[in-house]
PDB file of C-alpha atoms in Angstrom:
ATOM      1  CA  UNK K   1      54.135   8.273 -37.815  1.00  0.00           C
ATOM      2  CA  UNK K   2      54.777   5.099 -36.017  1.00  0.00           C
ATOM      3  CA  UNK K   3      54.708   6.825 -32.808  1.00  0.00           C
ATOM      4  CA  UNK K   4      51.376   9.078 -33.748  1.00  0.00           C
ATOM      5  CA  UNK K   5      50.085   5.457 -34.491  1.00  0.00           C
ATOM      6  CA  UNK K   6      50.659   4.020 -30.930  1.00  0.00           C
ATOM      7  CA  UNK K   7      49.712   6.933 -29.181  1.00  0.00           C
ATOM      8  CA  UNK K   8      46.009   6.535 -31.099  1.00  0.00           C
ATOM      9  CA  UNK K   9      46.416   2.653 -30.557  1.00  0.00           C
ATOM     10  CA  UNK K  10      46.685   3.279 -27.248  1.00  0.00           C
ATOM     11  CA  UNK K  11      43.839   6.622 -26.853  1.00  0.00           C
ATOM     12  CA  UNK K  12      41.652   3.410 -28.704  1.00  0.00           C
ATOM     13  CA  UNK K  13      42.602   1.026 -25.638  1.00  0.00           C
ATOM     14  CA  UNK K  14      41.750   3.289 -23.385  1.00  0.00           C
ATOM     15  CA  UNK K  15      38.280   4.531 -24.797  1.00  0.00           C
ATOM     16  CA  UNK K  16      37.333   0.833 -24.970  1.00  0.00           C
ATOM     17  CA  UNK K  17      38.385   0.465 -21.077  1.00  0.00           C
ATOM     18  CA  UNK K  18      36.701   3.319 -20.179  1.00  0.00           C
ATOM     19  CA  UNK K  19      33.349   1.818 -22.293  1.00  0.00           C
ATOM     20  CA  UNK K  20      33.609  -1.274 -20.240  1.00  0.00           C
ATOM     21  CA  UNK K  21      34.021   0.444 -17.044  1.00  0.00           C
ATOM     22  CA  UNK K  22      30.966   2.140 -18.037  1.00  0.00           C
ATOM     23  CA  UNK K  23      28.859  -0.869 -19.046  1.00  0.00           C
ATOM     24  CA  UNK K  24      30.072  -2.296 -15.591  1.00  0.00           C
ATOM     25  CA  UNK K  25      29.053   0.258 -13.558  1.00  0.00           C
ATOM     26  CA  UNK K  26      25.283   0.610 -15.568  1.00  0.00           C
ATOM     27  CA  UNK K  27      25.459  -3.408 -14.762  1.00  0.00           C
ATOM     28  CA  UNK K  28      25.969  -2.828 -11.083  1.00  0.00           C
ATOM     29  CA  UNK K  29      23.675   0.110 -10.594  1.00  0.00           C
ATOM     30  CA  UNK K  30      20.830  -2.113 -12.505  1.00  0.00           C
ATOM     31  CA  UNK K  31      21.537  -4.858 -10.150  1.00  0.00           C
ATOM     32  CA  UNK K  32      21.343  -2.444  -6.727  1.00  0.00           C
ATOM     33  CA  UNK K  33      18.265  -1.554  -8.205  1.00  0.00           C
ATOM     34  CA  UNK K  34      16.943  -4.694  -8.904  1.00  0.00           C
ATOM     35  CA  UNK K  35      18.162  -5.642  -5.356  1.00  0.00           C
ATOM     36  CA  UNK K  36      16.340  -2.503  -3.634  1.00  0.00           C
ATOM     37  CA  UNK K  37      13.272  -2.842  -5.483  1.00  0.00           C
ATOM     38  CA  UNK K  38      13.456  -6.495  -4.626  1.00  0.00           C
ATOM     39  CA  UNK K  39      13.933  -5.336  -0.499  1.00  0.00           C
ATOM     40  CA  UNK K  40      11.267  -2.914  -0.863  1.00  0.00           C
ATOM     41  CA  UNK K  41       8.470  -5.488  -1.921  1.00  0.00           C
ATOM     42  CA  UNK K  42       9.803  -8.286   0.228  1.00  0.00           C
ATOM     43  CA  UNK K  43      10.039  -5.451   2.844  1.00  0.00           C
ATOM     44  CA  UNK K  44       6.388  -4.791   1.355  1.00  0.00           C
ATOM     45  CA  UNK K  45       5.122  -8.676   2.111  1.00  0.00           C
ATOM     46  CA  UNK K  46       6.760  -8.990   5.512  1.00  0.00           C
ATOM     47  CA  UNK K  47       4.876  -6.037   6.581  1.00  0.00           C
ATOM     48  CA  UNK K  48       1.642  -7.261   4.974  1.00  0.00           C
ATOM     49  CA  UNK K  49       1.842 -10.597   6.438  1.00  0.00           C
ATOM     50  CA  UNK K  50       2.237  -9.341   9.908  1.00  0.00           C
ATOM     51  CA  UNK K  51      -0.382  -7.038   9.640  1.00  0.00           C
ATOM     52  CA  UNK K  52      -2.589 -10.099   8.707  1.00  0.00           C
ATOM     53  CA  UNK K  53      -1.370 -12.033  11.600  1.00  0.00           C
ATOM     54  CA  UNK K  54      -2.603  -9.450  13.948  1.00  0.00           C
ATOM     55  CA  UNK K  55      -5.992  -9.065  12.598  1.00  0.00           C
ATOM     56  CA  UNK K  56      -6.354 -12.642  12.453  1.00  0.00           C
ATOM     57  CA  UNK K  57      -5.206 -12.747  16.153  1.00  0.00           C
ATOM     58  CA  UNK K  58      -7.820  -9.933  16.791  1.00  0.00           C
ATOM     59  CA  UNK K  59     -10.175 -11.732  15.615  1.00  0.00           C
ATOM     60  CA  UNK K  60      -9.470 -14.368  17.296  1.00  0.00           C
ATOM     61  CA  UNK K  61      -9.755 -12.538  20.718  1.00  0.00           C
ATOM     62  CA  UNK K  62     -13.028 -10.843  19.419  1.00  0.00           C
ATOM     63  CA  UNK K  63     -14.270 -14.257  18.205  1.00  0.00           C
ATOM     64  CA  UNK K  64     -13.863 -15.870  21.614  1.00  0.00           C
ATOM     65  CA  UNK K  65     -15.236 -12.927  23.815  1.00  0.00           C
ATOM     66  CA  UNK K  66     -18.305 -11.887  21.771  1.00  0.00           C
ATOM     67  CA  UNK K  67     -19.234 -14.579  19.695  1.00  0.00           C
ATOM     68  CA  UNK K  68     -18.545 -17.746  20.451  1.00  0.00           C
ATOM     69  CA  UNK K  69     -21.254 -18.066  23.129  1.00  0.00           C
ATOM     70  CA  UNK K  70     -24.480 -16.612  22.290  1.00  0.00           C
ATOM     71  CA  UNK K  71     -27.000 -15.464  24.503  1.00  0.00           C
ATOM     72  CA  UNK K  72     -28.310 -18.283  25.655  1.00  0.00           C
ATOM     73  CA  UNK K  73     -25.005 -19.573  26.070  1.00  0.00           C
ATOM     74  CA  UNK K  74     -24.660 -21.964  23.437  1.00  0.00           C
ATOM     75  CA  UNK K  75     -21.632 -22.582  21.364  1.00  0.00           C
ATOM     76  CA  UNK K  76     -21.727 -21.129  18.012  1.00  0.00           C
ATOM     77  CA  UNK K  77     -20.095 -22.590  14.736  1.00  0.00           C
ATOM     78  CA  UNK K  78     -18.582 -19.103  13.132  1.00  0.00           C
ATOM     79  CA  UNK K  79     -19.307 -16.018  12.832  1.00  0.00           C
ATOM     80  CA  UNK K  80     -18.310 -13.186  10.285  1.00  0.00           C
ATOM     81  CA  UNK K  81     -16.259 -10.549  11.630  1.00  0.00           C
ATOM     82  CA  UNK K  82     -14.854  -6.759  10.567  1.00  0.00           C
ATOM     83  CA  UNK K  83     -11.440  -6.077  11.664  1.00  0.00           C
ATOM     84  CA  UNK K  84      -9.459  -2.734  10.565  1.00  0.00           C
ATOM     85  CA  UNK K  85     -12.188  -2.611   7.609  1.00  0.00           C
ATOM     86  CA  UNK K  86     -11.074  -6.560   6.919  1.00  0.00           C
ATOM     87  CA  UNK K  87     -13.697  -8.921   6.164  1.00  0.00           C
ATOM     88  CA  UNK K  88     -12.793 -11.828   8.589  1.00  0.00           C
ATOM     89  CA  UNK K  89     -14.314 -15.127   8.991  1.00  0.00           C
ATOM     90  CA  UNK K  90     -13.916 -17.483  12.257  1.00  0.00           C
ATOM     91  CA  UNK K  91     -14.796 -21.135  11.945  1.00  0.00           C
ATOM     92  CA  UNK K  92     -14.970 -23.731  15.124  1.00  0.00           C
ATOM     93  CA  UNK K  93     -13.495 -27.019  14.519  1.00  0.00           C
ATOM     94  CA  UNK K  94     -13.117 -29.498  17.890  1.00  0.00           C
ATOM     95  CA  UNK K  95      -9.838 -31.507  18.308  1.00  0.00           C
ATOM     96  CA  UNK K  96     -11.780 -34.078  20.010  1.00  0.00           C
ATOM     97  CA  UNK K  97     -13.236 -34.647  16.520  1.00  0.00           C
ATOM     98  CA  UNK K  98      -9.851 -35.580  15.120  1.00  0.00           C
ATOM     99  CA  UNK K  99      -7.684 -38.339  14.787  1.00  0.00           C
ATOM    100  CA  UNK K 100      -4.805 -38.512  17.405  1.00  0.00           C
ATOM    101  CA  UNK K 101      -1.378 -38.546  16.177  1.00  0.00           C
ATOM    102  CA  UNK K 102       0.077 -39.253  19.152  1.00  0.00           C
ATOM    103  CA  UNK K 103      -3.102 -41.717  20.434  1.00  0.00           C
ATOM    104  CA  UNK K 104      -4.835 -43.595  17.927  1.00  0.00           C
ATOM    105  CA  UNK K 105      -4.307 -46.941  16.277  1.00  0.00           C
ATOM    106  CA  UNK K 106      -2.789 -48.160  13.316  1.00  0.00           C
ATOM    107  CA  UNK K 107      -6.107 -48.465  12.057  1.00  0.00           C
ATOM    108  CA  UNK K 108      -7.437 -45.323  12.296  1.00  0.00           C
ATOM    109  CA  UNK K 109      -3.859 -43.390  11.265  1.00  0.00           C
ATOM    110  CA  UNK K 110      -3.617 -45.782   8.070  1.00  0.00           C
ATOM    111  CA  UNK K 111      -7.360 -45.176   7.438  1.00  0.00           C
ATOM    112  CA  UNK K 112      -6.603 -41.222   7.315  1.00  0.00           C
ATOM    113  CA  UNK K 113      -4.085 -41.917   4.376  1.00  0.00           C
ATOM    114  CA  UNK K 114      -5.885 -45.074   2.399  1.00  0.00           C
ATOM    115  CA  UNK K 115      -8.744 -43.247   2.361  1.00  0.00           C
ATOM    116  CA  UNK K 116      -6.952 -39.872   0.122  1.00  0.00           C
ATOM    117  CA  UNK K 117      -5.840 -41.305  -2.095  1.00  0.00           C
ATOM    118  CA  UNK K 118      -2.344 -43.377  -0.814  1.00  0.00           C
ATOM    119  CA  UNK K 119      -2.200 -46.695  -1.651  1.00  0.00           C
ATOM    120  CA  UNK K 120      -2.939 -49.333   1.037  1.00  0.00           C
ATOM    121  CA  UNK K 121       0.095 -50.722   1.331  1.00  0.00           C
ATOM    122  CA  UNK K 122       1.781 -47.191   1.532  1.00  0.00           C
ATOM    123  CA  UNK K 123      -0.677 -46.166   4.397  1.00  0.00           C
ATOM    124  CA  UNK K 124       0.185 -48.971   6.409  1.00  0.00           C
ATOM    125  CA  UNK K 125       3.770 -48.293   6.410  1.00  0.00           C
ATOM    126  CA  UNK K 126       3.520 -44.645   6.895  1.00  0.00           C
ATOM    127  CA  UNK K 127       0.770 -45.621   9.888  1.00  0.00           C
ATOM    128  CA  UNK K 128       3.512 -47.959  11.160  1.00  0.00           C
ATOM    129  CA  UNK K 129       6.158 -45.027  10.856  1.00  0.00           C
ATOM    130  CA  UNK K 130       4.359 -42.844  12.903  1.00  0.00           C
ATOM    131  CA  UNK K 131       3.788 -45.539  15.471  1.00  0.00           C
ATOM    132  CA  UNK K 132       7.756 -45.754  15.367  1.00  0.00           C
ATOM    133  CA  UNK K 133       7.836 -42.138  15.407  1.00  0.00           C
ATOM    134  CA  UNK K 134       6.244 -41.824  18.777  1.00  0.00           C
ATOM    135  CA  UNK K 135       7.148 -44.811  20.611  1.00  0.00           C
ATOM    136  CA  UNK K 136      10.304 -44.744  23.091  1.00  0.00           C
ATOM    137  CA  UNK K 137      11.838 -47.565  21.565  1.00  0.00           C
ATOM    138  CA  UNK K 138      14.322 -48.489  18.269  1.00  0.00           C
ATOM    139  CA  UNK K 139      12.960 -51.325  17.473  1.00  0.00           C
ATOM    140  CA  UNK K 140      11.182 -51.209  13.530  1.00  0.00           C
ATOM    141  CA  UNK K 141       7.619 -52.127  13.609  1.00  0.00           C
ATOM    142  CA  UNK K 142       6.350 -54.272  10.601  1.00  0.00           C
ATOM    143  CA  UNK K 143       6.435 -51.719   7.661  1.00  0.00           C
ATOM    144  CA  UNK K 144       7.564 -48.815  10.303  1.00  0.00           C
ATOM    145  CA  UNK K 145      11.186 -46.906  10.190  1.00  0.00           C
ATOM    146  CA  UNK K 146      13.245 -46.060  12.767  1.00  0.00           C
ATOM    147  CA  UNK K 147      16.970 -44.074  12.313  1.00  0.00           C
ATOM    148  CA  UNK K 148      18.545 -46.520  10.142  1.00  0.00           C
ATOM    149  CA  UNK K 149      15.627 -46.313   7.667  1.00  0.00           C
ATOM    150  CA  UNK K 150      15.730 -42.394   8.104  1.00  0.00           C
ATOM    151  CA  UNK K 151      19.530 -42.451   6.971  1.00  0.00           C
ATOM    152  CA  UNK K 152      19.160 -45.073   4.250  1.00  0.00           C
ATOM    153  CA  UNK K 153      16.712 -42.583   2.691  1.00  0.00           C
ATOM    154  CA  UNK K 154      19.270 -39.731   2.972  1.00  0.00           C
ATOM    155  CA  UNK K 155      17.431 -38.077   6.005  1.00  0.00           C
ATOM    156  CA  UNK K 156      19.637 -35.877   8.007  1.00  0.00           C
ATOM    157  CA  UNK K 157      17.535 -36.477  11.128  1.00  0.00           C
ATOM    158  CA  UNK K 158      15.742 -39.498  13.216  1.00  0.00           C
ATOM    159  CA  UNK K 159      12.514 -40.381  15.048  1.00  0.00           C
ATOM    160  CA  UNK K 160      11.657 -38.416  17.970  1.00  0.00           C
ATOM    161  CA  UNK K 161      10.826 -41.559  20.027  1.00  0.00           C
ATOM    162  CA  UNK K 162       8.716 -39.475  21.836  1.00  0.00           C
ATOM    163  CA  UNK K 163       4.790 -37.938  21.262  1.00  0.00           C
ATOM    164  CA  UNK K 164       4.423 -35.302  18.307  1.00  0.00           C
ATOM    165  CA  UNK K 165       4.410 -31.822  19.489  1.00  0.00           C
ATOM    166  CA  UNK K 166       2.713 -30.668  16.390  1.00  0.00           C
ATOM    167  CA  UNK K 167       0.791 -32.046  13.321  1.00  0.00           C
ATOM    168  CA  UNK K 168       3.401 -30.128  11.171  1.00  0.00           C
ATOM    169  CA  UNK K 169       6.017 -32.724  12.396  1.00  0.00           C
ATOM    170  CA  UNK K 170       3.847 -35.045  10.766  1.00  0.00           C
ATOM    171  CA  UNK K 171       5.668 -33.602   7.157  1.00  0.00           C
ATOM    172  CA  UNK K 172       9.431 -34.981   8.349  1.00  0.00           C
ATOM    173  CA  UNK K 173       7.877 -38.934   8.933  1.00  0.00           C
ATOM    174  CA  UNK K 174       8.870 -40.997   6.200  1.00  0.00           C
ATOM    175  CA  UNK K 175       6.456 -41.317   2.987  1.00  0.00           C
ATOM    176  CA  UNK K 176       4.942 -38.286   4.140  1.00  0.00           C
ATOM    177  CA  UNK K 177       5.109 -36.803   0.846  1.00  0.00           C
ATOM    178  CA  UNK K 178       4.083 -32.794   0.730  1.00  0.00           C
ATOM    179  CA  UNK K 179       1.289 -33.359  -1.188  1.00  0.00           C
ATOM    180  CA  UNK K 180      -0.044 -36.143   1.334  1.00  0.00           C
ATOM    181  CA  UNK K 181       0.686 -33.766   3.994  1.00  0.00           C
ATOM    182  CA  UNK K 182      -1.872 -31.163   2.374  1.00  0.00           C
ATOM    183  CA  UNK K 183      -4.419 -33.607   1.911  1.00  0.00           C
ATOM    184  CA  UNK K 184      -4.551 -34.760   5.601  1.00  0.00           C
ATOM    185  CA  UNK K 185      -3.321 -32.222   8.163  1.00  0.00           C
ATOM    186  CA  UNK K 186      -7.245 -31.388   9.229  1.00  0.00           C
ATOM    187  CA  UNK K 187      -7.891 -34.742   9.718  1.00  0.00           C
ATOM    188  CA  UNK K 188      -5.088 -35.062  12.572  1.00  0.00           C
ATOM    189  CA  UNK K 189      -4.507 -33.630  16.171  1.00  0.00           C
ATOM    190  CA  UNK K 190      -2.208 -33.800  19.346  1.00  0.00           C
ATOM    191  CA  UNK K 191      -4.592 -32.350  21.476  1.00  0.00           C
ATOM    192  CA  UNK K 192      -6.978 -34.115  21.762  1.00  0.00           C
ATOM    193  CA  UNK K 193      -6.267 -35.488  25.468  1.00  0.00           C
ATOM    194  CA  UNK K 194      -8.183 -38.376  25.170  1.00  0.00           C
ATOM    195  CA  UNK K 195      -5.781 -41.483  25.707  1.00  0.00           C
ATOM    196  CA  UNK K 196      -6.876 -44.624  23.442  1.00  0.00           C
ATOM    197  CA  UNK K 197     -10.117 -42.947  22.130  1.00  0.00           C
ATOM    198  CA  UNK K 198     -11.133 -42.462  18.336  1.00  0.00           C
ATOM    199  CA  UNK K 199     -12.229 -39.188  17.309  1.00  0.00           C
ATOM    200  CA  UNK K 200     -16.022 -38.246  18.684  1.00  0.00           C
ATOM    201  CA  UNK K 201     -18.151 -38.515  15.343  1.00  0.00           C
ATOM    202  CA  UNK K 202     -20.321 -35.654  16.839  1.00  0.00           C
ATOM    203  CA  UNK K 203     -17.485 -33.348  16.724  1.00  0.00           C
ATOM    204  CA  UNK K 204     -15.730 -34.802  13.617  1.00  0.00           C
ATOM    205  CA  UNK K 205     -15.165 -32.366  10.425  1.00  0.00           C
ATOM    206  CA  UNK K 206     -15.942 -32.722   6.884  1.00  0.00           C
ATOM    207  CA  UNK K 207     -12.447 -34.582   6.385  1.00  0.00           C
ATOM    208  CA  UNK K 208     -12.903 -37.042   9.046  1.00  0.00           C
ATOM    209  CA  UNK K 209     -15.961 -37.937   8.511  1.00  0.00           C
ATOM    210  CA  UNK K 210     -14.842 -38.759   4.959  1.00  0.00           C
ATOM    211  CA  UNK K 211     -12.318 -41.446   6.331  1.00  0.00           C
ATOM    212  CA  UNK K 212     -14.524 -43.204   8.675  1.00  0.00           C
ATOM    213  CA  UNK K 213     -17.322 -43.309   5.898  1.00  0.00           C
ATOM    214  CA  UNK K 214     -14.381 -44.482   3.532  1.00  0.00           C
ATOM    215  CA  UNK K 215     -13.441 -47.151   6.585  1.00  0.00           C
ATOM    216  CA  UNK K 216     -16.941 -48.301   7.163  1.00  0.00           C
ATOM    217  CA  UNK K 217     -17.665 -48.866   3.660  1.00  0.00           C
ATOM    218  CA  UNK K 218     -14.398 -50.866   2.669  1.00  0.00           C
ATOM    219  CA  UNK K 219     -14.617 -52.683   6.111  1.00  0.00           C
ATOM    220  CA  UNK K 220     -10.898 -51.273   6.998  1.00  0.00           C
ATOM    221  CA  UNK K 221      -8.583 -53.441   8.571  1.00  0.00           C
ATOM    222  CA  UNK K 222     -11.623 -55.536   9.947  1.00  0.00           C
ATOM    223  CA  UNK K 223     -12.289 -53.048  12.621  1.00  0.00           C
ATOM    224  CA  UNK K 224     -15.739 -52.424  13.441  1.00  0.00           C
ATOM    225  CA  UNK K 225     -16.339 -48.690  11.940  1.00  0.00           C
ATOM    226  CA  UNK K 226     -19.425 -46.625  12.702  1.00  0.00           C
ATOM    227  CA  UNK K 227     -21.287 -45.373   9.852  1.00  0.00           C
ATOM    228  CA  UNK K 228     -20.882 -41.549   9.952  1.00  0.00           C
ATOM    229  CA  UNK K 229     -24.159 -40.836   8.351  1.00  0.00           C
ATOM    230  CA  UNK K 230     -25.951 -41.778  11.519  1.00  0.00           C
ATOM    231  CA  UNK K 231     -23.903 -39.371  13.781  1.00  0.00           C
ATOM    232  CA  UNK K 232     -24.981 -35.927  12.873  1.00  0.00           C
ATOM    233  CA  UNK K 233     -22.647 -33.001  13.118  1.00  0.00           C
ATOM    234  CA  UNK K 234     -22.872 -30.324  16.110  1.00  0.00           C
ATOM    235  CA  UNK K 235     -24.634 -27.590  15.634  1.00  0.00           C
ATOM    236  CA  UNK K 236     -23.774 -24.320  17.392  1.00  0.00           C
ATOM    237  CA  UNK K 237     -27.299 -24.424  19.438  1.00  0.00           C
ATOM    238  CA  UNK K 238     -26.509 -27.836  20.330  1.00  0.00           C
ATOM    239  CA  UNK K 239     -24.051 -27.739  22.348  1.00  0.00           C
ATOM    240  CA  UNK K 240     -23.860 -25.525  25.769  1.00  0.00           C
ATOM    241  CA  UNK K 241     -20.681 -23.368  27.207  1.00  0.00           C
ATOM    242  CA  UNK K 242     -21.056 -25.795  29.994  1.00  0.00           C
ATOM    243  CA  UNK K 243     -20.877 -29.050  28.161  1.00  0.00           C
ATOM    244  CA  UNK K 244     -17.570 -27.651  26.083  1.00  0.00           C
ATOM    245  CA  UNK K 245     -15.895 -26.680  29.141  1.00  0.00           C
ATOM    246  CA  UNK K 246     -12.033 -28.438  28.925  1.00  0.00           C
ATOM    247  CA  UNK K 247     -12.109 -28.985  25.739  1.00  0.00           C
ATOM    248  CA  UNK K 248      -9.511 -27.783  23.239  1.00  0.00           C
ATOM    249  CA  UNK K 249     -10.693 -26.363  19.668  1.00  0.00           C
ATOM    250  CA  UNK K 250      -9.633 -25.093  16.605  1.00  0.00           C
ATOM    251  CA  UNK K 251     -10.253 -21.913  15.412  1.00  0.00           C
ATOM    252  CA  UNK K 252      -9.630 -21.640  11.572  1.00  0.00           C
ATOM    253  CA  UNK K 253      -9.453 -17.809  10.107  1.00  0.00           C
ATOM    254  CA  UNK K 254      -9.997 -16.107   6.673  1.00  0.00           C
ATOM    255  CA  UNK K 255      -8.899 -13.378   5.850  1.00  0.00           C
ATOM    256  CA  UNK K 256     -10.744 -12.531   2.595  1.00  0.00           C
ATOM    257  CA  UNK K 257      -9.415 -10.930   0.351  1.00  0.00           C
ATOM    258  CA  UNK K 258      -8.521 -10.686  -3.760  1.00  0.00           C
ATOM    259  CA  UNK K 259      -6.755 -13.665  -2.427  1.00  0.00           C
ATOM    260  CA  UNK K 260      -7.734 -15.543   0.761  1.00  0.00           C
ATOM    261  CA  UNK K 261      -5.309 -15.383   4.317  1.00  0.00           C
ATOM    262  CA  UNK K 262      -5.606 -18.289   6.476  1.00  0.00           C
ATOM    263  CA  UNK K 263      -4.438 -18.650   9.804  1.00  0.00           C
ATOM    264  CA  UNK K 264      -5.376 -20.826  12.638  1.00  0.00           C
ATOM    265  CA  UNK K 265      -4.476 -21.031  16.207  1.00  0.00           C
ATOM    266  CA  UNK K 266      -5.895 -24.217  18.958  1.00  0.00           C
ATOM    267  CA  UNK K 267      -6.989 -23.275  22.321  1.00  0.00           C
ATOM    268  CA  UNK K 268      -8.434 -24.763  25.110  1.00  0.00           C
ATOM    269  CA  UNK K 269     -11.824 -23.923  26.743  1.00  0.00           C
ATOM    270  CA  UNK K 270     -12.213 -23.066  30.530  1.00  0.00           C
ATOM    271  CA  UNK K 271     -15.890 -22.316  30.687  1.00  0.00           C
ATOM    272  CA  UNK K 272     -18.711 -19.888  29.417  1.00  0.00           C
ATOM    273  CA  UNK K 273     -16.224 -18.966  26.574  1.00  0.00           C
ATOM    274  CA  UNK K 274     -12.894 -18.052  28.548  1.00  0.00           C
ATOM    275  CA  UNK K 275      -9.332 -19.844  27.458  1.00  0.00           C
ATOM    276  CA  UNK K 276      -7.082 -21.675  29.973  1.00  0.00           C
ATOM    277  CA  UNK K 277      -4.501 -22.375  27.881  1.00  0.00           C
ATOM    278  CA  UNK K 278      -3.815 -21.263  23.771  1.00  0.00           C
ATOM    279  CA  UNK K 279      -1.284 -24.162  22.819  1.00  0.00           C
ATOM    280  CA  UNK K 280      -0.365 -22.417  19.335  1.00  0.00           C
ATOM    281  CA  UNK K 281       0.263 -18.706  18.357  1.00  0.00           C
ATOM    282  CA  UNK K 282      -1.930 -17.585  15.176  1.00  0.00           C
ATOM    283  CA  UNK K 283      -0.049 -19.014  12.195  1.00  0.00           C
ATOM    284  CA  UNK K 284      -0.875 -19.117   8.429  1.00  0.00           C
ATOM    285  CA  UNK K 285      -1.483 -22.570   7.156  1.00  0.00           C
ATOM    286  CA  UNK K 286      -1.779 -23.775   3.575  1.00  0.00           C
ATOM    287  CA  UNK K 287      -5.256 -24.443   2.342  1.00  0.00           C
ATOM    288  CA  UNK K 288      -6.543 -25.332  -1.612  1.00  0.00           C
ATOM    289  CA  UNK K 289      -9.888 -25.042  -2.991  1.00  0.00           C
ATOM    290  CA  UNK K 290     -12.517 -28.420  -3.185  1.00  0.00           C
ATOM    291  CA  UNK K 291     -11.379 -28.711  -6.662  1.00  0.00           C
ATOM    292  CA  UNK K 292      -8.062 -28.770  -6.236  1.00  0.00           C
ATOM    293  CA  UNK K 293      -8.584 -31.070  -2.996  1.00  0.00           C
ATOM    294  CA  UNK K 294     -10.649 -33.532  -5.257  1.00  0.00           C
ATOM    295  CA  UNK K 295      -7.960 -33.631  -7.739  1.00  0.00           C
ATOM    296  CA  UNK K 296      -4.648 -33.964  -5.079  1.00  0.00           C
ATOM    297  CA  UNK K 297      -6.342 -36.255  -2.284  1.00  0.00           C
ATOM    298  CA  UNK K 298      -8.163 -39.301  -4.756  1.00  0.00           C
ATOM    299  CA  UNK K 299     -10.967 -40.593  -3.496  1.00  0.00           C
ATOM    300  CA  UNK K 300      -9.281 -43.641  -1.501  1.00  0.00           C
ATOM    301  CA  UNK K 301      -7.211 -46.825  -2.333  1.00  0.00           C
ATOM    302  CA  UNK K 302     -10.192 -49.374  -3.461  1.00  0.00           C
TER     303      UNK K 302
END
């Protein structure tokens, strides 16, 4: 009896162990599921997202060869393309419209910040850690950082000490926060080419326009601002393939969509529409809506 007992004692062990194996296993193969399906739709994305890239970099190409000059030769704004049965829209923005990161003053960098919302004294500092960013030097300008800053703030990395290669660098300067970042990456450029010059008010963008207004009305720094309002915009017909010859421009791209792609790439004119040189591959960038804009980026430190 006692031996009939321990044999079913021990039948009852095993049926539990084989129970648990079985739970494992169902465990497992729910979890290599998971994982496959998981592979198959980021497998799923990857493929979208390059598929987007290339119409964006189609029409791009299409953009610059059929519409950017109209017949008479004159430089148009955008245009409204159809790639692959994609609705695609192509918008001109000039860099010689923008604020230099790697040219302008502390005036016109702090400006760019002060007037989205960061407070004054914040903008001058991160204005004065961009100028430390870019100079060749260690030594700290008044508010600026240079390495020992970077490490006191638990940064595993320094200044360049040399010119920004990209606006996106802009995101690693200190009290660049990500959120400042989105509300001023149109309004900055390394492109430009203009040494010492502030942005060309004929050329300047929604964005920029806003912070020289902002400047001009709070009489920034004491500099002597000109009043956007009295510098109209470009318009497409006003402006020839000639006169745009050398300069570099922005081409911003939607892909629309149930949700919105955007991409952008900067190039830089030759003449009568043709590139010399295209100084960034098509990339998606981070945009949000006016209403979100309005509610990140503040309307300015008073």
């Amino acid at each position: 009896m006692r031996r009939m007992f321990q044999i079913r004692q021990d039948k009852g062990l095993a049926l539990i162990s084989v129970v648990w194996v079985v739970l494992l296993l169902s465990v497992l193969a729910i979890a290599v599921l998971d994982l496959s399906l998981l592979a198959r739709k980021t497998t799923k994305l990857e493929l979208e997202e390059a598929q987007n890239q290339l119409v964006a970099a189609s029409a791009v190409d299409v953009f610059m060869h059929r519409y950017f000059l109209d017949d008479e030769q004159n430089a148009r704004h955008h245009a409204s393309i159809e790639v692959l049965s994609k609705a695609v829209t192509v918008q001109v923005a000039f860099e010689k419209g923008r604020i230099n990161l790697n040219d302008d003053n502390m005036d016109y960098l702090s400006a760019a910040f002060a007037a989205n919302g960061v407070d004054e004294s914040a903008a001058l500092e991160i204005a004065a850690a961009i100028m430390d960013w870019r100079d060749e030097d260690d030594e700290v300008s008044l508010g600026g950082a240079e390495e020992d800053e970077y490490k006191h703030s638990g940064l595993d990395y320094r200044p360049r000490n040399g010119w920004f290669e990209s606006v996106g660098e802009l995101q690693h300067v200190i009290g660049v926060s990500p959120d400042v970042f989105l509300c001023t990456q149109d309004i900055f450029t390394v492109y430009s080419k203009v040494s010492n010059a502030p942005p060309v008010l004929t050329y300047a963008e929604e964005s920029v326009r806003k912070v020289i207004k902002w400047a001009y009305d709070h009489d920034w720094q004491s500099t002597v601002w000109g009043n956007p309002e009295d510098i109209p915009y470009f318009e497409g017909a006003s402006i020839s393939g000639d006169s745009v010859a050398g300069l570099a421009i922005r081409l911003h791209v939607t892909i629309e969509g149930d949700e919105d792609r955007y991409y952008q790439t900067v190039l830089r004119l030759k003449s009568k529409g043709g590139t010399s040189e295209q100084f960034e591959t098509v990339l998606p960038v981070r945009r949000i809506s006016l209403l979100q804009m309005d509610a990140l980026c503040v309307g300015g430190s008073s």
